[in-house]
Amino acid sequence: MGAYVITGGSKLSGKIRVQGSKNASLPILAATILNCQKSRVKNVPEIKDVQVMISILTMLGADITQNGNELTIDTSAVNTWEVPEQLMRKMRSSIVLMGPLLGRFGRVKVSYPGGCEIGPRPIDLHLKGFAALGVKMSESHGFIYAEAGKLKGANIHLDFPSVGATENLMLAAVLAEGRTIIRNAAKEPEIVDLQNFLNKMGCRVKGAGTDTIKIEGCSIADLKPVEDYTVIPDRIAAGTYLVAAAATRGNIVLENVILEHIEPILAKLREMGCRIKTEDDRVELWVETPLRALDSLRTLPYPGFPTDMQAPMMALLATVEGTSIITETVFENRFKHAEELRRMGANIKINGNTAIIKGIKRLTGAVVEAKDLRAGAALVIAGLAADGKTIVEGTSYIERGYEWFDRNLQALGAKIEKTN
Ligand code: UD1
């Protein structure tokens, strides 16, 4: 198991370019199954989750060329609707393959997905939505068999605006007969990116970014190759670097950001007293005066504060004097990093879905373990801000979502090395 060895105390400073979005790339790569032709997708981050998706698509029969951040995917020879179990278990988001496989073949066999350990992450909303589209499903021994023949457009109301369920249902409904309306849909920017990609392929989707998405079904014959599509920047990676800069009281510039997408994060950093300057696709953050604690930070679906930034913010708040309160409303049991942060001296109490953080002057380096992707990033941030040496074990979790994390941080002046 790899580890990052960090010597804390250096203020981050300098400029980096933010990677393409992980959470937009994964459903877009899954969507390439639909057109049975070529798609060229740019700004895809070189991260482990993308590699898993590439492996799955290749095993399904796709021909993929990877040139850095650019992928050319030809799905004309995809000839199976069974997703290999051992790959499916590696990544929860592989569940988004159900939608396009159902659309293209009218059937799919998958196992229950794996992924980060952040509490129970059911897929009931995905399955209820598929049932509304006319899919018959049976489950046995950890496998789901789904069969529809031809999908039928439907009115779907999600009980919760699940990102994955919204994407999966969009991916299935584009090849259904007739119109589908998804209400209480997730409004995340990654959903808009998926809509844009699908429409470039010839699908007819509108409304993404609002809570109502309307899809007019079409047939595979109506779809065309996607000659050139660029994935949006990763708002969570951007937020992570900004929070790391704030935790070290540094001064950094990020390029390739969409300011609107990171506004929920910037708003909280401003409230803490961080200085922020924005222009076009750039953001600069620096710290002049002591930072202030946050009396309320609630995670919410977009445009609320993202749950994926909760752990990094907890690491930052652990270094800010005063009492901060975080309420996690999106996932149950997403506070495992608190225990690891305590090993570094943080004063954090957990009560149900609330964390009470009493900030201290300096964290102390320790040996800690990343238990999921964003918790791992939080521990690295804590290590950068701490006195002495921190060893963050479990780099494979962090590499699932961050492209060149250690190199980017080194470019900003951090003392971080990876060991095996
Ligand atoms: C996506 C993101 C993840 C982010 C999350 C919330 C990807 C690849 N991952 O995950 O980084 O943290 O959105 O912004 O895009 N739920 C159900 N039943 C379902 C589906 C979800 O109860 O069928 C619940 C989940 O348990 C969770 C909440 O809904 O409590 C949100 O989950 P969801 O929006 O689906 O997250 P993901 O799509 O898995």
Coordinates of C-alpha atoms and ligand atoms in Angstrom, one line a residue:
M1 CA 0.0 0.0 0.0
G2 CA 1.5 3.4 -1.1
A3 CA 1.9 6.3 1.3
Y4 CA 2.5 10.0 1.0
V5 CA 5.3 11.3 3.3
I6 CA 4.7 14.9 4.0
T7 CA 6.8 17.4 5.9
G8 CA 4.4 20.1 6.9
G9 CA 4.8 23.8 7.4
S10 CA 5.5 25.1 3.9
K11 CA 3.0 27.7 2.7
L12 CA 1.7 26.7 -0.7
S13 CA 2.4 29.2 -3.4
G14 CA 2.4 29.2 -7.2
K15 CA 0.1 28.4 -10.1
I16 CA -1.4 25.1 -11.4
R17 CA -3.9 24.1 -14.0
V18 CA -6.9 22.2 -12.7
Q19 CA -7.6 18.7 -14.1
G20 CA -10.7 17.6 -16.0
S21 CA -13.6 16.5 -14.0
K22 CA -13.7 12.9 -12.7
N23 CA -17.4 12.9 -12.1
A24 CA -18.2 14.3 -15.5
S25 CA -15.8 12.0 -17.3
L26 CA -17.1 8.7 -16.0
P27 CA -20.8 9.0 -17.2
I28 CA -19.5 10.6 -20.5
L29 CA -17.2 7.6 -21.1
A30 CA -20.2 5.3 -20.3
A31 CA -22.3 7.3 -22.8
T32 CA -20.0 6.4 -25.7
I33 CA -21.6 2.9 -25.7
L34 CA -24.8 4.5 -27.1
N35 CA -23.8 5.6 -30.6
C36 CA -21.9 2.4 -31.7
Q37 CA -19.4 4.8 -33.3
K38 CA -16.4 6.9 -32.5
S39 CA -16.2 9.6 -29.8
R40 CA -13.2 11.8 -29.1
V41 CA -13.2 13.1 -25.6
K42 CA -10.6 15.6 -24.3
N43 CA -9.6 16.8 -20.8
V44 CA -10.2 13.4 -19.3
P45 CA -8.1 13.2 -16.1
E46 CA -5.4 10.4 -15.9
I47 CA -6.8 8.9 -12.7
K48 CA -7.5 5.3 -11.5
D49 CA -11.3 5.6 -11.8
V50 CA -10.9 6.5 -15.4
Q51 CA -8.5 3.6 -15.9
V52 CA -11.2 1.3 -14.5
M53 CA -13.8 2.7 -16.8
I54 CA -11.4 2.3 -19.8
S55 CA -10.8 -1.4 -18.7
I56 CA -14.5 -2.1 -18.5
L57 CA -15.3 -0.5 -21.9
T58 CA -12.4 -2.5 -23.4
M59 CA -13.7 -5.7 -22.0
L60 CA -17.1 -5.0 -23.4
G61 CA -15.4 -4.8 -26.8
A62 CA -14.6 -1.0 -27.3
D63 CA -11.5 0.0 -29.0
I64 CA -9.8 2.8 -27.0
T65 CA -6.8 5.0 -27.8
Q66 CA -5.5 7.1 -24.9
N67 CA -3.2 10.0 -25.6
G68 CA -2.6 11.8 -22.3
N69 CA -5.9 13.5 -21.5
E70 CA -7.5 12.7 -24.9
L71 CA -9.4 9.5 -25.5
T72 CA -10.8 8.1 -28.7
I73 CA -13.4 5.4 -28.1
D74 CA -14.9 3.3 -30.8
T75 CA -17.8 1.3 -29.5
S76 CA -18.9 -0.3 -32.8
A77 CA -17.7 -3.7 -31.7
V78 CA -19.2 -3.7 -28.2
N79 CA -21.1 -7.0 -28.2
T80 CA -21.8 -7.9 -24.6
W81 CA -24.1 -6.5 -21.9
E82 CA -22.4 -8.2 -19.0
V83 CA -20.1 -6.0 -17.0
P84 CA -17.1 -8.0 -15.6
E85 CA -17.7 -8.4 -11.9
Q86 CA -14.2 -7.8 -10.6
L87 CA -14.0 -4.4 -12.4
M88 CA -17.5 -3.5 -11.4
R89 CA -16.6 -4.0 -7.7
K90 CA -13.6 -1.7 -8.1
M91 CA -15.7 1.4 -8.7
R92 CA -19.2 2.3 -7.6
S93 CA -19.8 4.6 -10.5
S94 CA -19.6 1.7 -12.9
I95 CA -23.3 1.4 -12.1
V96 CA -23.8 4.2 -14.8
L97 CA -23.0 1.5 -17.4
M98 CA -26.5 0.0 -16.8
G99 CA -28.3 2.9 -18.5
P100 CA -26.4 2.9 -21.8
L101 CA -26.2 -0.9 -22.0
L102 CA -30.0 -1.1 -21.5
G103 CA -30.5 1.6 -24.2
R104 CA -28.3 -0.2 -26.7
F105 CA -29.0 -3.9 -26.0
G106 CA -32.3 -3.8 -24.0
R107 CA -30.6 -5.9 -21.3
V108 CA -27.7 -5.8 -18.8
K109 CA -26.1 -8.0 -16.2
V110 CA -24.1 -6.3 -13.5
S111 CA -23.0 -7.1 -10.0
Y112 CA -23.6 -4.7 -7.1
P113 CA -20.9 -2.0 -7.4
G114 CA -18.0 -1.4 -5.0
G115 CA -16.2 1.9 -4.4
C116 CA -15.3 4.2 -1.5
E117 CA -16.5 3.2 2.0
I118 CA -18.7 6.2 2.7
G119 CA -21.7 4.6 4.4
P120 CA -24.5 2.7 2.7
R121 CA -24.8 3.9 -0.9
P122 CA -27.9 2.1 -2.2
I123 CA -29.0 2.1 -5.8
D124 CA -32.7 1.8 -5.3
L125 CA -33.4 5.1 -7.1
H126 CA -31.6 3.9 -10.2
L127 CA -33.6 0.6 -10.1
K128 CA -37.0 2.3 -9.5
G129 CA -36.3 4.6 -12.4
F130 CA -35.4 1.7 -14.7
A131 CA -38.6 -0.1 -13.7
A132 CA -40.6 3.0 -14.7
L133 CA -38.9 2.8 -18.1
G134 CA -40.3 -0.7 -18.5
V135 CA -37.2 -2.7 -17.3
K136 CA -37.8 -6.0 -15.6
M137 CA -35.2 -6.8 -13.0
S138 CA -34.2 -9.8 -10.9
E139 CA -31.4 -10.1 -8.4
S140 CA -29.5 -13.1 -7.2
H141 CA -26.1 -13.8 -5.6
G142 CA -25.1 -10.2 -5.8
F143 CA -26.0 -9.9 -9.5
I144 CA -28.7 -7.8 -11.1
Y145 CA -30.2 -9.0 -14.4
A146 CA -32.3 -6.4 -16.2
E147 CA -34.2 -6.8 -19.4
A148 CA -36.5 -4.4 -21.3
G149 CA -36.6 -5.3 -24.9
K150 CA -37.4 -1.7 -26.0
L151 CA -37.4 0.9 -23.2
K152 CA -40.5 3.1 -22.9
G153 CA -40.3 6.8 -22.0
A154 CA -41.9 7.6 -18.6
N155 CA -42.5 10.3 -16.0
I156 CA -40.0 9.7 -13.1
H157 CA -39.9 11.5 -9.8
L158 CA -36.8 10.9 -7.8
D159 CA -37.2 10.7 -4.0
F160 CA -33.8 12.4 -3.7
P161 CA -31.8 14.3 -6.4
S162 CA -29.3 11.5 -6.8
V163 CA -26.5 12.4 -9.2
G164 CA -25.8 8.8 -10.3
A165 CA -29.5 7.9 -10.7
T166 CA -30.2 11.1 -12.7
E167 CA -27.3 10.2 -15.0
N168 CA -28.2 6.5 -15.3
L169 CA -31.8 7.3 -16.2
M170 CA -30.8 10.0 -18.8
L171 CA -28.4 7.4 -20.3
A172 CA -31.2 4.9 -20.6
A173 CA -34.0 7.2 -21.7
V174 CA -32.2 8.8 -24.7
L175 CA -32.8 5.5 -26.6
A176 CA -36.3 4.9 -25.1
E177 CA -39.5 5.1 -27.2
G178 CA -41.1 8.5 -26.5
R179 CA -40.6 11.2 -23.9
T180 CA -39.1 10.8 -20.4
I181 CA -39.3 13.5 -17.8
I182 CA -37.1 13.2 -14.7
R183 CA -38.3 15.4 -11.9
N184 CA -36.4 16.3 -8.7
A185 CA -33.3 15.6 -10.9
A186 CA -29.8 16.4 -9.6
K187 CA -28.6 19.8 -10.8
E188 CA -24.9 19.2 -10.6
P189 CA -22.7 20.7 -13.3
E190 CA -21.6 17.2 -14.3
I191 CA -25.2 16.5 -15.3
V192 CA -25.1 19.5 -17.6
D193 CA -21.9 18.2 -19.1
L194 CA -23.4 14.8 -19.8
Q195 CA -26.4 16.5 -21.4
N196 CA -24.1 18.5 -23.7
F197 CA -22.2 15.4 -24.7
L198 CA -25.4 13.4 -25.4
N199 CA -26.8 16.2 -27.5
K200 CA -23.5 16.4 -29.5
M201 CA -24.1 12.7 -30.3
G202 CA -27.6 13.5 -31.6
C203 CA -29.7 12.8 -28.5
R204 CA -32.4 15.2 -27.5
V205 CA -32.1 16.2 -23.8
K206 CA -32.9 19.5 -22.2
G207 CA -33.3 20.9 -18.7
A208 CA -30.1 19.6 -17.2
G209 CA -29.0 22.1 -14.5
T210 CA -32.6 22.4 -13.4
D211 CA -34.7 19.9 -11.4
T212 CA -36.6 18.8 -14.5
I213 CA -34.9 17.0 -17.4
K214 CA -36.8 16.2 -20.6
I215 CA -35.6 13.6 -23.0
E216 CA -37.1 12.8 -26.4
G217 CA -36.1 9.2 -27.2
C218 CA -34.4 8.5 -30.5
S219 CA -33.0 5.4 -32.2
I220 CA -29.3 4.3 -32.5
A221 CA -29.5 5.1 -36.2
D222 CA -30.1 8.8 -35.4
L223 CA -26.9 9.0 -33.4
K224 CA -23.6 10.2 -34.9
P225 CA -19.9 10.2 -33.9
V226 CA -18.7 12.8 -31.4
E227 CA -15.8 14.5 -33.1
D228 CA -14.5 16.6 -30.3
Y229 CA -15.8 17.0 -26.7
T230 CA -14.0 18.7 -23.8
V231 CA -14.9 17.7 -20.3
I232 CA -15.5 20.5 -17.7
P233 CA -12.8 21.2 -15.1
D234 CA -13.0 19.4 -11.8
R235 CA -14.6 21.6 -9.2
I236 CA -13.7 19.3 -6.4
A237 CA -10.0 19.2 -7.3
A238 CA -10.1 23.0 -7.6
G239 CA -11.7 23.2 -4.2
T240 CA -9.2 20.8 -2.7
Y241 CA -6.2 22.9 -3.8
L242 CA -7.8 26.1 -2.6
V243 CA -8.5 24.6 0.8
A244 CA -4.9 23.2 0.9
A245 CA -3.6 26.8 0.2
A246 CA -5.8 28.2 3.0
A247 CA -4.7 25.5 5.5
T248 CA -1.1 26.4 4.9
R249 CA -2.0 30.2 4.8
G250 CA -0.4 30.3 1.3
N251 CA -1.2 32.1 -1.9
I252 CA -2.1 30.1 -5.1
V253 CA -3.6 30.7 -8.5
L254 CA -5.7 28.0 -10.2
E255 CA -6.3 28.0 -14.0
N256 CA -9.0 26.1 -15.8
V257 CA -11.8 26.6 -13.4
I258 CA -15.5 27.5 -14.0
L259 CA -16.1 30.1 -11.4
E260 CA -19.8 29.4 -11.1
H261 CA -19.2 25.8 -10.3
I262 CA -16.8 26.6 -7.4
E263 CA -18.9 29.5 -6.0
P264 CA -20.4 27.4 -3.2
I265 CA -16.8 26.6 -2.0
L266 CA -15.5 30.2 -2.6
A267 CA -18.4 31.6 -0.5
K268 CA -17.4 29.6 2.5
L269 CA -13.7 30.4 2.1
R270 CA -14.6 34.1 1.9
E271 CA -16.7 33.8 5.0
M272 CA -13.6 32.4 6.8
G273 CA -11.7 35.4 5.8
C274 CA -9.7 34.0 2.8
R275 CA -8.9 36.6 0.2
I276 CA -10.1 35.6 -3.3
K277 CA -9.7 37.2 -6.7
T278 CA -11.5 35.8 -9.7
E279 CA -11.1 36.5 -13.4
D280 CA -12.3 34.5 -16.4
D281 CA -11.1 30.9 -15.7
R282 CA -8.7 31.8 -12.9
V283 CA -9.0 32.1 -9.2
E284 CA -6.4 33.3 -6.7
L285 CA -6.5 32.7 -3.0
W286 CA -4.4 34.1 -0.3
V287 CA -4.6 34.7 3.5
E288 CA -3.7 38.0 5.2
T289 CA -5.4 37.9 8.5
P290 CA -6.3 35.1 11.0
L291 CA -9.1 32.9 9.6
R292 CA -12.5 32.6 11.3
A293 CA -14.3 29.5 12.3
L294 CA -17.6 28.6 10.5
D295 CA -20.7 28.4 12.7
S296 CA -22.6 26.4 10.1
L297 CA -21.4 24.4 7.1
R298 CA -24.1 22.1 5.7
T299 CA -23.4 19.8 2.8
L300 CA -26.2 19.8 0.2
P301 CA -26.9 18.9 -3.4
Y302 CA -25.7 21.5 -5.9
P303 CA -25.7 24.5 -5.7
G304 CA -25.3 23.8 -2.0
F305 CA -21.9 23.1 -0.5
P306 CA -20.6 19.8 -2.0
T307 CA -20.3 16.8 0.3
D308 CA -17.0 15.9 -1.5
M309 CA -15.5 19.1 0.0
Q310 CA -16.6 18.3 3.5
A311 CA -13.5 16.3 4.6
P312 CA -11.0 18.8 3.1
M313 CA -12.9 21.6 4.9
M314 CA -12.8 19.7 8.2
A315 CA -9.0 19.5 7.9
L316 CA -8.8 23.3 7.3
L317 CA -11.3 24.1 10.1
A318 CA -9.2 22.0 12.5
T319 CA -6.5 24.6 12.1
V320 CA -8.7 27.7 12.6
E321 CA -9.3 28.9 16.1
G322 CA -12.9 29.0 17.3
T323 CA -15.7 26.4 17.0
S324 CA -16.9 25.3 13.6
I325 CA -20.0 23.1 13.0
I326 CA -20.3 20.8 10.0
T327 CA -23.6 19.0 9.2
E328 CA -23.4 16.3 6.6
T329 CA -26.8 15.9 5.0
V330 CA -25.9 14.0 1.8
F331 CA -24.2 10.8 3.0
E332 CA -24.5 8.9 6.2
N333 CA -21.3 8.0 8.0
R334 CA -19.0 10.3 6.0
F335 CA -16.9 11.4 9.0
K336 CA -14.3 8.6 9.1
H337 CA -11.5 11.1 8.5
A338 CA -12.4 12.8 11.9
E339 CA -10.8 9.9 13.8
E340 CA -7.6 10.2 11.7
L341 CA -7.5 14.0 12.1
R342 CA -7.7 13.4 15.9
R343 CA -4.4 11.5 15.7
M344 CA -2.9 14.7 14.4
G345 CA -4.2 16.6 17.5
A346 CA -7.5 17.9 16.0
N347 CA -10.3 18.5 18.4
I348 CA -13.4 17.1 16.7
K349 CA -16.5 15.6 18.2
I350 CA -19.1 13.7 16.1
N351 CA -22.7 13.6 17.1
G352 CA -24.8 11.8 14.4
N353 CA -24.4 13.8 11.2
T354 CA -22.9 16.8 13.0
A355 CA -19.2 17.4 13.6
I356 CA -18.1 20.0 16.1
I357 CA -14.5 21.2 15.5
K358 CA -12.6 23.3 18.0
G359 CA -9.7 24.7 16.0
I360 CA -6.2 24.6 17.4
K361 CA -3.1 26.6 16.4
R362 CA -1.1 23.7 14.9
L363 CA -1.8 20.1 14.0
T364 CA 1.0 17.6 14.7
G365 CA 2.3 15.1 12.1
A366 CA 1.3 11.5 12.5
V367 CA 0.8 8.2 10.7
V368 CA -2.8 8.2 9.3
E369 CA -4.8 6.2 6.9
A370 CA -6.9 7.3 3.9
K371 CA -10.2 5.4 3.9
D372 CA -11.8 7.1 1.0
L373 CA -10.9 9.5 -1.8
R374 CA -11.8 12.8 -0.2
A375 CA -10.9 11.8 3.3
G376 CA -7.5 11.0 1.9
A377 CA -7.2 14.4 0.4
A378 CA -8.2 15.9 3.7
L379 CA -5.4 14.0 5.5
V380 CA -2.9 15.3 3.0
I381 CA -4.1 18.9 3.6
A382 CA -3.8 18.3 7.4
G383 CA -0.3 17.0 6.8
L384 CA 0.7 20.0 4.8
A385 CA -0.5 22.3 7.6
A386 CA 0.9 20.2 10.5
D387 CA 4.2 20.5 12.4
G388 CA 6.6 17.7 11.5
K389 CA 6.2 14.6 9.4
T390 CA 2.9 13.0 8.4
I391 CA 2.5 9.7 6.6
V392 CA -0.8 9.2 4.8
E393 CA -1.3 5.6 3.9
G394 CA -3.7 4.5 1.2
T395 CA -2.6 6.6 -1.8
S396 CA -4.5 4.3 -4.1
Y397 CA -7.8 5.9 -2.8
I398 CA -6.4 9.4 -3.5
E399 CA -5.2 8.4 -7.0
R400 CA -8.7 7.3 -7.9
G401 CA -9.7 11.0 -8.3
Y402 CA -6.7 13.3 -8.2
E403 CA -4.4 13.6 -11.2
W404 CA -0.8 14.1 -10.3
F405 CA -1.7 15.1 -6.7
D406 CA 1.8 14.9 -5.3
R407 CA 3.4 16.5 -8.3
N408 CA 0.9 19.4 -8.3
L409 CA 1.4 20.0 -4.6
Q410 CA 5.2 19.8 -5.1
A411 CA 4.8 22.4 -7.9
L412 CA 3.2 24.6 -5.2
G413 CA 6.1 24.1 -2.9
A414 CA 4.8 21.3 -0.7
K415 CA 7.2 18.8 0.7
I416 CA 5.5 15.6 -0.3
E417 CA 6.9 12.3 -1.6
K418 CA 5.2 9.1 -2.5
T419 CA 6.6 5.8 -1.2
N420 CA 5.5 2.2 -2.0
Ligands
UD1_1 C1 -21.9 11.3 -6.9 C2 -20.5 11.6 -7.0 C3 -19.9 11.7 -5.6 C4 -20.7 12.7 -4.8 C5 -22.2 12.4 -4.8 C6 -23.0 13.5 -4.1 C7 -19.8 10.6 -9.1 C8 -19.1 9.5 -9.7 N1 -19.8 10.6 -7.7 O1 -22.1 10.1 -6.3 O2 -18.5 12.2 -5.8 O3 -20.2 12.7 -3.4 O4 -22.6 12.3 -6.2 O5 -22.7 14.7 -4.7 O6 -20.4 11.4 -9.7 N2 -29.0 7.4 -2.8 C9 -30.0 6.5 -2.5 N3 -30.5 5.7 -3.5 C10 -29.9 5.6 -4.7 C11 -28.9 6.6 -5.0 C12 -28.4 7.4 -4.0 O7 -30.6 6.5 -1.4 O8 -30.4 4.9 -5.6 C13 -28.5 8.3 -1.7 C14 -27.1 8.0 -1.3 O9 -27.0 6.9 -0.4 C15 -26.6 9.3 -0.8 C16 -27.4 10.3 -1.6 O10 -28.5 9.6 -2.2 O11 -27.0 9.4 0.5 C17 -26.6 11.0 -2.7 O12 -26.1 10.0 -3.6 P1 -25.8 10.3 -5.1 O13 -26.2 11.7 -5.5 O14 -26.5 9.2 -5.9 O15 -24.3 10.1 -5.2 P2 -23.4 9.3 -6.3 O16 -24.1 9.5 -7.7 O17 -23.2 7.9 -5.8

